[in-house]
CSV table of C-alpha atoms in Angstrom, one decimal:
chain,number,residue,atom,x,y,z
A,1,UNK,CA,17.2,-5.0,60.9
A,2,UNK,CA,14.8,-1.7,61.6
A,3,UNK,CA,17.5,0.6,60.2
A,4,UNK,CA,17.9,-1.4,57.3
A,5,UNK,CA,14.0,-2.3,56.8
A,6,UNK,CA,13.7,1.7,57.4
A,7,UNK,CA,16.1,2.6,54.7
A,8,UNK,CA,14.8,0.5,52.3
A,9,UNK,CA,11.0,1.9,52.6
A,10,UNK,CA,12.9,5.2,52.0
A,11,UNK,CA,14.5,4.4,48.9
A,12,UNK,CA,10.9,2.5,47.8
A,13,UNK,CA,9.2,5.9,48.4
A,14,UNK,CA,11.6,7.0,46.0
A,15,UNK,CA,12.2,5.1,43.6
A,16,UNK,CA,9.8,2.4,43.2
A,17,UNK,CA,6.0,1.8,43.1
A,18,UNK,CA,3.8,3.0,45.8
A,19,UNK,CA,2.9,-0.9,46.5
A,20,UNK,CA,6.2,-2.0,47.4
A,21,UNK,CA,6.2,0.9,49.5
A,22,UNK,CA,2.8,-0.4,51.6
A,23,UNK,CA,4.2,-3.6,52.1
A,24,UNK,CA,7.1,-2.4,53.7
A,25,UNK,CA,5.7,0.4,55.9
A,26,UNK,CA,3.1,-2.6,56.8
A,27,UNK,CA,5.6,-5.0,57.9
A,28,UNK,CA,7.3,-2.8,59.6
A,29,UNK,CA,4.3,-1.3,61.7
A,30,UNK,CA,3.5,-5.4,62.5
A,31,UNK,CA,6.7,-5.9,64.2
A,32,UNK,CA,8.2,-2.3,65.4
A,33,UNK,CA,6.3,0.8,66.7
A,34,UNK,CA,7.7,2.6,63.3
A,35,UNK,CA,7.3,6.4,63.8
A,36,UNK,CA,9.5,6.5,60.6
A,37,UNK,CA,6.9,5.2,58.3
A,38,UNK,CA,5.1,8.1,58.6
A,39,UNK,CA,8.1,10.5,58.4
A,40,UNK,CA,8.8,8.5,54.5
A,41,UNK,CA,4.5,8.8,54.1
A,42,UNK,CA,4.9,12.5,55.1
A,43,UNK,CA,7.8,12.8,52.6
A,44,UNK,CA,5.8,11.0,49.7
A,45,UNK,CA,2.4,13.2,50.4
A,46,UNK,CA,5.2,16.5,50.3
A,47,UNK,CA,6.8,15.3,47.2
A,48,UNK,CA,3.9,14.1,44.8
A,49,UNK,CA,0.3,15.2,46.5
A,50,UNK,CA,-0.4,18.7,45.7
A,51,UNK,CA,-1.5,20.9,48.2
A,52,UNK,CA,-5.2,20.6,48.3
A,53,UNK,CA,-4.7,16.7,48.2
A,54,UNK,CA,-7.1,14.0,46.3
A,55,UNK,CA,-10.3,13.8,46.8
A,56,UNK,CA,-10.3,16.5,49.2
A,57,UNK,CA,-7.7,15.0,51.8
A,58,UNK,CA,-4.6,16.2,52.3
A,59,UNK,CA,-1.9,14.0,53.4
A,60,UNK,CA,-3.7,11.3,52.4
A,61,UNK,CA,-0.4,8.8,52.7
A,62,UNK,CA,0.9,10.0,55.8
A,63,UNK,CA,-2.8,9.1,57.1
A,64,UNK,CA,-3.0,5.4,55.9
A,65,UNK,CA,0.8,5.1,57.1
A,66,UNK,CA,-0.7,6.6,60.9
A,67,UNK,CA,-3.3,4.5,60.5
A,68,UNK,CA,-1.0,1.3,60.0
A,69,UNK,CA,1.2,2.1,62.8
A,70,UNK,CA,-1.5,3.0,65.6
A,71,UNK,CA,-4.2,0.9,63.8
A,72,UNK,CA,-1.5,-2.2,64.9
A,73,UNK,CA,-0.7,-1.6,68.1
A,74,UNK,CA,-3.0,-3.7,69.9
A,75,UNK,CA,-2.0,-7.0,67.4
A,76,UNK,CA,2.1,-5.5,68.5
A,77,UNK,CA,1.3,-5.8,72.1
A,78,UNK,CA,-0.5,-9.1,71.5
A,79,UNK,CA,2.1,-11.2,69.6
A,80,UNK,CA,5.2,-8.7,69.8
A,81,UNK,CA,5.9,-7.3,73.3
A,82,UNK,CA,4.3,-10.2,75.5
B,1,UNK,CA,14.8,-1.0,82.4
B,2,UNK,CA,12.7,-3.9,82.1
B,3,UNK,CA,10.9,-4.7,78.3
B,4,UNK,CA,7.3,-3.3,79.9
B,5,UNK,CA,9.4,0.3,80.5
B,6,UNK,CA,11.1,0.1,77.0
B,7,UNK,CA,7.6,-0.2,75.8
B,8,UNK,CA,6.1,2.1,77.5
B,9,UNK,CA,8.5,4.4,76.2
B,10,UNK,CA,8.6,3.8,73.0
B,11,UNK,CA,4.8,3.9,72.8
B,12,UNK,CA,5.5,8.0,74.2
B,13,UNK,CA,8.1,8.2,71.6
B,14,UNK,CA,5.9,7.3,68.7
B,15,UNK,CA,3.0,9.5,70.2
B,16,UNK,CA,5.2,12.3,70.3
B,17,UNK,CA,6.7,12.3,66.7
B,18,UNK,CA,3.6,11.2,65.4
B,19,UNK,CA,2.1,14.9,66.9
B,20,UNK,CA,5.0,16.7,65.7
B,21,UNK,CA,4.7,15.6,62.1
B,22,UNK,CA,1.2,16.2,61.9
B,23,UNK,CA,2.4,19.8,63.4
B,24,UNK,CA,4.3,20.1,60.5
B,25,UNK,CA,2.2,18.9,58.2
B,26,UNK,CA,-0.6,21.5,59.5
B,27,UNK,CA,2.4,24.3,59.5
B,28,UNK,CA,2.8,22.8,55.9
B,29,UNK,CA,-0.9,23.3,54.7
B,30,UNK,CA,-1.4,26.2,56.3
B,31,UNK,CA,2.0,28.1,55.2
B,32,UNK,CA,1.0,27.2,51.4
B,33,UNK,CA,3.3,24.6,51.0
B,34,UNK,CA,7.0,26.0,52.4
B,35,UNK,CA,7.5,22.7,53.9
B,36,UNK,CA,7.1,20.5,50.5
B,37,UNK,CA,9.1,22.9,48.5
B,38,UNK,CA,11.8,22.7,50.8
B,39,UNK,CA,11.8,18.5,50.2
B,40,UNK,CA,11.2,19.1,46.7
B,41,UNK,CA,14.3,21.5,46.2
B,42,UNK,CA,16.4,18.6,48.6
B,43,UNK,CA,15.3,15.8,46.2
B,44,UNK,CA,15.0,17.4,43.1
B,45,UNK,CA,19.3,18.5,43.7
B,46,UNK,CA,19.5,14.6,45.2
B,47,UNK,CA,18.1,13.4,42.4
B,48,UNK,CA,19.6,15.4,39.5
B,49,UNK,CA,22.8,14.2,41.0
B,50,UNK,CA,22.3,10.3,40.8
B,51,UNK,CA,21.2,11.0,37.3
B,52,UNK,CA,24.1,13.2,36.3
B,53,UNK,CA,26.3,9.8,38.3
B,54,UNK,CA,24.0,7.5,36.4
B,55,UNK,CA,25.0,9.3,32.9
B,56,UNK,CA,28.7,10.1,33.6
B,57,UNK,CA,29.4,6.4,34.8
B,58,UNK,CA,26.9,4.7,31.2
B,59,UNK,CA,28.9,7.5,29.0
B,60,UNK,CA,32.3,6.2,30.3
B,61,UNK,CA,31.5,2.1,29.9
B,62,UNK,CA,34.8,1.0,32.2
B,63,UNK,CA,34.0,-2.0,31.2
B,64,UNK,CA,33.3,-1.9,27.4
B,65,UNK,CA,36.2,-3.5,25.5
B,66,UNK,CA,37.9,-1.8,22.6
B,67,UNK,CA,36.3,-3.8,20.0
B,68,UNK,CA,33.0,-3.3,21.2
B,69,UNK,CA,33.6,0.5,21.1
B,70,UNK,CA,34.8,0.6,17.7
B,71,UNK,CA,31.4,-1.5,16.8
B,72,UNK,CA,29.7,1.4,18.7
B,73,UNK,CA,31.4,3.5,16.6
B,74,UNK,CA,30.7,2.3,13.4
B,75,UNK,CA,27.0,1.8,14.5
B,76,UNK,CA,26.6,5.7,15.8
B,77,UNK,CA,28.5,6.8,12.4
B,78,UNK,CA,25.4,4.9,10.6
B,79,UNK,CA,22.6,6.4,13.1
B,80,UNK,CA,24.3,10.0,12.5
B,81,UNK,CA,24.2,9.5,8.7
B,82,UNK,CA,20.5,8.9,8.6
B,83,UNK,CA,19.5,11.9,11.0
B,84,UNK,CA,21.3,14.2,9.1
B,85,UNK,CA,19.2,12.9,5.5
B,86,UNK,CA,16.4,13.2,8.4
B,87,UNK,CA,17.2,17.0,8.9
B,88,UNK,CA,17.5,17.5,5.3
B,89,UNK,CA,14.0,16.8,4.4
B,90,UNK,CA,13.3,18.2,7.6
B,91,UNK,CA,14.4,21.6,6.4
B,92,UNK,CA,12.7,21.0,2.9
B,93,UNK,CA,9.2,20.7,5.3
B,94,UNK,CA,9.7,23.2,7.6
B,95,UNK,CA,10.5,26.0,4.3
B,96,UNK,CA,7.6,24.4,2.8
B,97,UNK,CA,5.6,25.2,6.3
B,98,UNK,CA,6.5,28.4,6.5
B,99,UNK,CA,5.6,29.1,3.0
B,100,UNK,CA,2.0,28.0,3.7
B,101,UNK,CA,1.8,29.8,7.0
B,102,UNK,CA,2.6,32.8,5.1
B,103,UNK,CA,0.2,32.2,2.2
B,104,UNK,CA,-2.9,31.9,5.1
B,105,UNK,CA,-1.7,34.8,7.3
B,106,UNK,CA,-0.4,32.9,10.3
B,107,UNK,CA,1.9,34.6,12.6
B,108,UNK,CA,4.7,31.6,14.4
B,109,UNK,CA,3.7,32.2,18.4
B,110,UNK,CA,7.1,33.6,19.6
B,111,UNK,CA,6.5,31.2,22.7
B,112,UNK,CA,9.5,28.9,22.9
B,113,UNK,CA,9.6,26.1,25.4
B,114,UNK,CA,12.1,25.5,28.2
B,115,UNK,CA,13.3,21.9,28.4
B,116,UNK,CA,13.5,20.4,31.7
B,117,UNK,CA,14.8,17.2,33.6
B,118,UNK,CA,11.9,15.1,35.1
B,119,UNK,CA,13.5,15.1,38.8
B,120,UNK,CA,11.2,12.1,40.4
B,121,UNK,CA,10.6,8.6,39.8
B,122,UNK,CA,7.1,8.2,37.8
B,123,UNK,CA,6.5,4.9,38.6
B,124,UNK,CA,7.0,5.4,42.4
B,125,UNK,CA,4.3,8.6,42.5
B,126,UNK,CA,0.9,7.0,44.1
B,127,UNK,CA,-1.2,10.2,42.3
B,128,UNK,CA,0.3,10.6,39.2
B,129,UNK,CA,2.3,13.7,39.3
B,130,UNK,CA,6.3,13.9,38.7
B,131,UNK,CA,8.8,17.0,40.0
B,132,UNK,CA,10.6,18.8,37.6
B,133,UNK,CA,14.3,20.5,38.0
B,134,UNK,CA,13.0,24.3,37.8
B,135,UNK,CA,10.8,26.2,39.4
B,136,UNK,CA,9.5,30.4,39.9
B,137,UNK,CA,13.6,31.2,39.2
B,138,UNK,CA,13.4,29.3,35.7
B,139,UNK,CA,9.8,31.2,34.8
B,140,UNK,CA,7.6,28.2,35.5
B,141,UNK,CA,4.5,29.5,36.3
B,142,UNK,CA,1.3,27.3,37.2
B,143,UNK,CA,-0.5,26.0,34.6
B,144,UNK,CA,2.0,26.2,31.9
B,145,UNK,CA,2.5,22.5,29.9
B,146,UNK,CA,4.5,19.8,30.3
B,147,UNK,CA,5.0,18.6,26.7
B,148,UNK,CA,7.3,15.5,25.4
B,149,UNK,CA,8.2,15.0,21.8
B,150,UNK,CA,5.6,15.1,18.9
B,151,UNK,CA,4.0,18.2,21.0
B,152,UNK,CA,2.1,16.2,23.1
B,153,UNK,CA,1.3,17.2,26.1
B,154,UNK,CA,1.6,14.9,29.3
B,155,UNK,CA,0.6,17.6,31.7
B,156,UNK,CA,0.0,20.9,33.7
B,157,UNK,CA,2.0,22.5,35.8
B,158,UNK,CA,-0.1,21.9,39.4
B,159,UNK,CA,2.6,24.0,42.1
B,160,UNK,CA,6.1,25.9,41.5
B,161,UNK,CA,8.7,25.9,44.0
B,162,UNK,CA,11.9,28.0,43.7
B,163,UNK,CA,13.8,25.1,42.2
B,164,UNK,CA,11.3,22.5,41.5
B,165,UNK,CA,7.6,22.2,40.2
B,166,UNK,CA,5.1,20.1,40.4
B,167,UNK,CA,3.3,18.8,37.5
B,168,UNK,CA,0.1,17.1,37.5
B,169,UNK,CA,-0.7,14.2,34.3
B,170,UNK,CA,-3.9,14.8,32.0
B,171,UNK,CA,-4.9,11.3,32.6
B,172,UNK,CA,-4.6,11.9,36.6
B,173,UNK,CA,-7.8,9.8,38.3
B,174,UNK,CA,-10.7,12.5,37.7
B,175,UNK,CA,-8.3,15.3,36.1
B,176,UNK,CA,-10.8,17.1,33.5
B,177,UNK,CA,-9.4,19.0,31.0
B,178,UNK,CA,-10.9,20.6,28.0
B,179,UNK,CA,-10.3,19.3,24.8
B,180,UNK,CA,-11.2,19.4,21.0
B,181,UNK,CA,-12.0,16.1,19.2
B,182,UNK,CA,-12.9,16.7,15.8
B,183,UNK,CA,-13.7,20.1,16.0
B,184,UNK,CA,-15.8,19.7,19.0
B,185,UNK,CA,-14.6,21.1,22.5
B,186,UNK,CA,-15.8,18.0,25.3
B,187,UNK,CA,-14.1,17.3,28.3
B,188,UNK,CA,-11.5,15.0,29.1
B,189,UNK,CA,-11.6,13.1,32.5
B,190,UNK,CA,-8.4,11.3,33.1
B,191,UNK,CA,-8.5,7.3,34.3
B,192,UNK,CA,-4.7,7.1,35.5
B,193,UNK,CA,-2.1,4.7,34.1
B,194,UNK,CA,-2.0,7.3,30.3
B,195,UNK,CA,-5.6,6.7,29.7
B,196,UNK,CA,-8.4,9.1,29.9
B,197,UNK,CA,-12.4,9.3,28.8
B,198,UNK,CA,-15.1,11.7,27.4
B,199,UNK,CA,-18.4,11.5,26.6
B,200,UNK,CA,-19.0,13.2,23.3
B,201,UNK,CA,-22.7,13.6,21.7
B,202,UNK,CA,-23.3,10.5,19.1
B,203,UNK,CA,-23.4,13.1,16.0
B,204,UNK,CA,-19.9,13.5,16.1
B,205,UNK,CA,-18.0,11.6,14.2
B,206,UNK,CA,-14.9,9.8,16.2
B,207,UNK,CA,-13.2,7.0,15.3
B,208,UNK,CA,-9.8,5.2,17.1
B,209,UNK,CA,-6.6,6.8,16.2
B,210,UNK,CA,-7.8,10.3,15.7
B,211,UNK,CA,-5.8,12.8,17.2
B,212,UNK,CA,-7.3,14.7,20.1
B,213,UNK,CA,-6.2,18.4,21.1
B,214,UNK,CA,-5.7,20.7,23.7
B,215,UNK,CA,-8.1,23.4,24.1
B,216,UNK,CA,-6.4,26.2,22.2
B,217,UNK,CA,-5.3,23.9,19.2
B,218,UNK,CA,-1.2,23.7,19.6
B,219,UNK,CA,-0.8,20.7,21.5
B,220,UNK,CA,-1.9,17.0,21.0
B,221,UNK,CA,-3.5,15.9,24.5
B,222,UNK,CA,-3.8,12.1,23.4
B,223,UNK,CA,-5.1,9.8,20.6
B,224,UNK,CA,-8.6,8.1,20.4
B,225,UNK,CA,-8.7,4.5,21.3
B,226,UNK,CA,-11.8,2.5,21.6
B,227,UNK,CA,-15.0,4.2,21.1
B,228,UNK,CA,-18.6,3.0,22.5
B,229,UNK,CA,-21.9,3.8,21.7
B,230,UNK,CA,-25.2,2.5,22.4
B,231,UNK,CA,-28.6,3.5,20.3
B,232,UNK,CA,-29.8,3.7,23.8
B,233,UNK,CA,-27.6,6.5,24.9
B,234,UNK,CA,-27.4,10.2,23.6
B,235,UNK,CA,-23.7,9.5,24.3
B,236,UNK,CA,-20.7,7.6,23.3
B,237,UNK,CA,-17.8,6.9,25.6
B,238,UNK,CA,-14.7,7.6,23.7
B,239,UNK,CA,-11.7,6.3,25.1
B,240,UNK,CA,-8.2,8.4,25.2
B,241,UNK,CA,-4.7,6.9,25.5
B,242,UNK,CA,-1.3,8.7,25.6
B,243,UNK,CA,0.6,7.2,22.7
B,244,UNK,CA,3.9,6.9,24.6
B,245,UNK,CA,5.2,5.5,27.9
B,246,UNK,CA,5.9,8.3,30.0
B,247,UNK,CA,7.5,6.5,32.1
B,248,UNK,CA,10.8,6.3,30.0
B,249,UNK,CA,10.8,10.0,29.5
B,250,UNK,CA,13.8,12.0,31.2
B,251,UNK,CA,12.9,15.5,30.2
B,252,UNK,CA,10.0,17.6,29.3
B,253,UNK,CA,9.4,20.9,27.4
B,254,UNK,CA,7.7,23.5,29.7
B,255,UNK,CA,5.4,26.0,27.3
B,256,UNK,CA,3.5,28.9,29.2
B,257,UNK,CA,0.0,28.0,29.3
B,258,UNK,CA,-2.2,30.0,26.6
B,259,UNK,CA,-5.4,29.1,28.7
């Protein structure tokens, strides 16, 4: 289900609208410790953010996606793991 | 191992690749971008593939059935007769053109464009940019023009890989460009999904559907949509659209930038 979910946020970053990206790297981060949303975030910020970023931050997806993923961890261990 | 050890270690694993991507990322920023132009070059060949699949397996119809090709037929015969009467008077205007160009003195800018594939999906970039198939090796140089039909131009070359560029939309959130609207240079700020503003001093005349230009004349930048003014400001808010959905577009004309 993870692989799947996983290549399906890839194919979003892709190919579809940034939304239907966040809603996938957010489910994901709920129920798995997904190091490979940031790896597709990092992707998107290399592919369409230029260098210096917007509004002054660069990386600005691969951010939000680290934020999701470490930002959830507590709610994980809470409903998830126990 | 028990589910607390499996979580414990997948809580290191996650640590540890979250470090080493934002080494890379660092390494990325720092190196001037080798590490995007490296996925760019990967995606742009990816992607120029899948359309080149996308085109051969559309051009083939397996599935069409002889009468509907013949239909086809008959339909592109029709389409082909009335672009050719197109090109005629075409030709007529373009003699015509020239003839006036030469009665005022005007030299034709030897400048020709290059015509590239758009290599990414507009709809799935968050900050309004879009990768095209060439790069430094093709001539693209930063800050030359993305332009689609009608010479209008969508945007500005932002980064150049070796294979692939990145190009940057006028009407990118806060992207101000310079531009001439009715003789008068203002400057554009774009608003994101094709649209774009200026605030223009209330003497000059503006109204909707007047075309807006480039600084430098040559290319069309947008078209003036609704326009807003107040006898309590100095100012009027003139609203910019792009007449066209980029969205549909597969290729653009790069011109060097004359700015």
């Amino acid at each position: 289900m993870r692989t799947f979910l996983s290549a399906v946020t890839f194919f979003s970053a892709l190919y579809m609208p940034i939304w239907i990206f966040m809603l996938l790297a957010l489910g994901l981060s709920v129920r798995y410790r997904a190091w490979e949303v940031i790896c597709v975030a990092f992707i998107i910020d290399c592919l369409y953010l230029p260098i210096g970023g917007i509004f002054g931050l660069p990386f600005l997806t691969t951010l939000i996606a680290a934020t999701f993923v470490w930002g959830l961890e507590p709610l994980r261990n809470r409903f998830v793991f126990r | 191992m028990n589910s607390f050890q499996q979580s414990k270690q997948s809580r290191r694993t996650l640590l540890l690749l979250t470090i080493i991507i934002f080494i890379v990322a660092a390494s990325d920023f720092f190196s001037g971008g080798f590490v995007r132009a490296s996925i760019r070059d990967a995606v742009g060949i990816v992607n120029g593939g899948v359309f080149q699949m996308v085109s051969a397996v559309s051009a083939s119809r397996p599935l069409s059935s002889r009468k509907a090709l013949v239909e086809e037929n008959k339909k592109l015969e029709s389409e082909l007769r009335t672009i050719l009467s197109y090109k005629i008077q075409n030709e007529i205007i373009k003699a015509e053109n020239n003839a006036l160009r030469a009665l005022v003195n005007l030299h034709e800018d030897s400048n020709s464009g290059k015509t590239v594939r758009i290599a990414s999906s507009l709809k799935s970039s968050p900050f309004s940019t879009f990768i095209i198939s060439a790069g430094s090796d093709a001539g693209i140089a930063t800050g030359d023009y993305a332009v689609i039909e009608g010479g209008l131009v969508i945007g500005i070359v932002s980064e150049v890989g070796a294979r692939t560029s990145l190009v940057q939309l006028l009407t990118a959130p806060s992207e101000k460009t310079d531009v001439i609207i009715n003789g008068a240079i203002v400057e554009m700020t774009g608003r994101g999904t094709g649209n774009a503003l200026s605030e223009i001093p209330r003497e000059i005349g503006v109204s909707e559907g007047d075309l807006v230009f480039l600084k430098g004349g040559k290319f069309i930048a947008g078209v003036v949509g609704r326009v807003e003014s107040t006898p309590a400001n100095a100012l009027k808010r003139v609203n910019i659209n792009i007449p066209t959905n980029i969205q549909s577009k597969e290729f653009v004309i790069i011109f060097p930038g004359i700015l």
